[in-house]
Amino acid sequence: MIISHCYKIKPNQEQIAKIDYWLELLRRHWNYALGQRLDWLNRSRCPIDRCSIVSSPIGEIPVRPDYYFQQSALKQTKQLFPEYKEIYSEVQQINLQKLDIAWKRWLIPDKTGKRFGRPRFKKSGKLRSLSFSRVNHPFISS
């Protein structure tokens, strides 16, 4: 049996500042990953009977940016932007998983044929939560 617990924490001012900084970085990462997906969608779609030179790419269509593609790019993100090294990789992966779920709910209808709305870009201060997958991680307990 898998049991999950939800803890309400009471951080001090220094911890609040760090959590807010992490949430801002995760928001930027969400927006970048969503932008990658929407760019791929716009570049790989055209009307059935014609393709416009203005709206369709002449060059090569990029690889489909799914969860696994974006997860493998986390290492390069941390090399290009060192501030992302502070955030645990599991937290970033959970952020990408949430985006992937929202993306699939938009593209793939559920059993009743209903689809949800397109995932949206997050405005500053609108990403309000982050998740840790393992509480007993050595970095967290210290």
Phi, psi and omega in degrees: 000132178262125180244134176242147180238144176246121182252138172261121183258155176238085184283158174276181186297321179295318179291324177298317179297319180293318179295318177298322178295316178298318179296323177294318178295319178294324177296316178296321179292320176302311182297321179294315181295320177295321177298321176300314182294317180292324176297316178298318181296316180292325182281337184259001181246142172205163178301155185296319186270350181201158174232127181277140176290331182289314186263344181258141180287142177276327182281199183284139177281132183292166179295144180296119183276085176269188184300316185291324176295315182287328177293320179291338178278355180298325180297317178292326178298318180291332177286320181285323182236095185298340180294339178284350178291336179293326184278133179297143184297328180295325178294319178292322179293321177295323176299317177292326178296319178297320177296319180296320178296315179297322180295315181292326177294332179282317186275325186251121180289155177279192185297329181273358180089006182272138175246153176265172183287164179297138176301143185250155172290141182270131175280165180300128180086000183267343174275111192252353183216156172221156185235141172252129183281329182234123180279329184272021178293140183300329179288327184282320184285344181270000000 
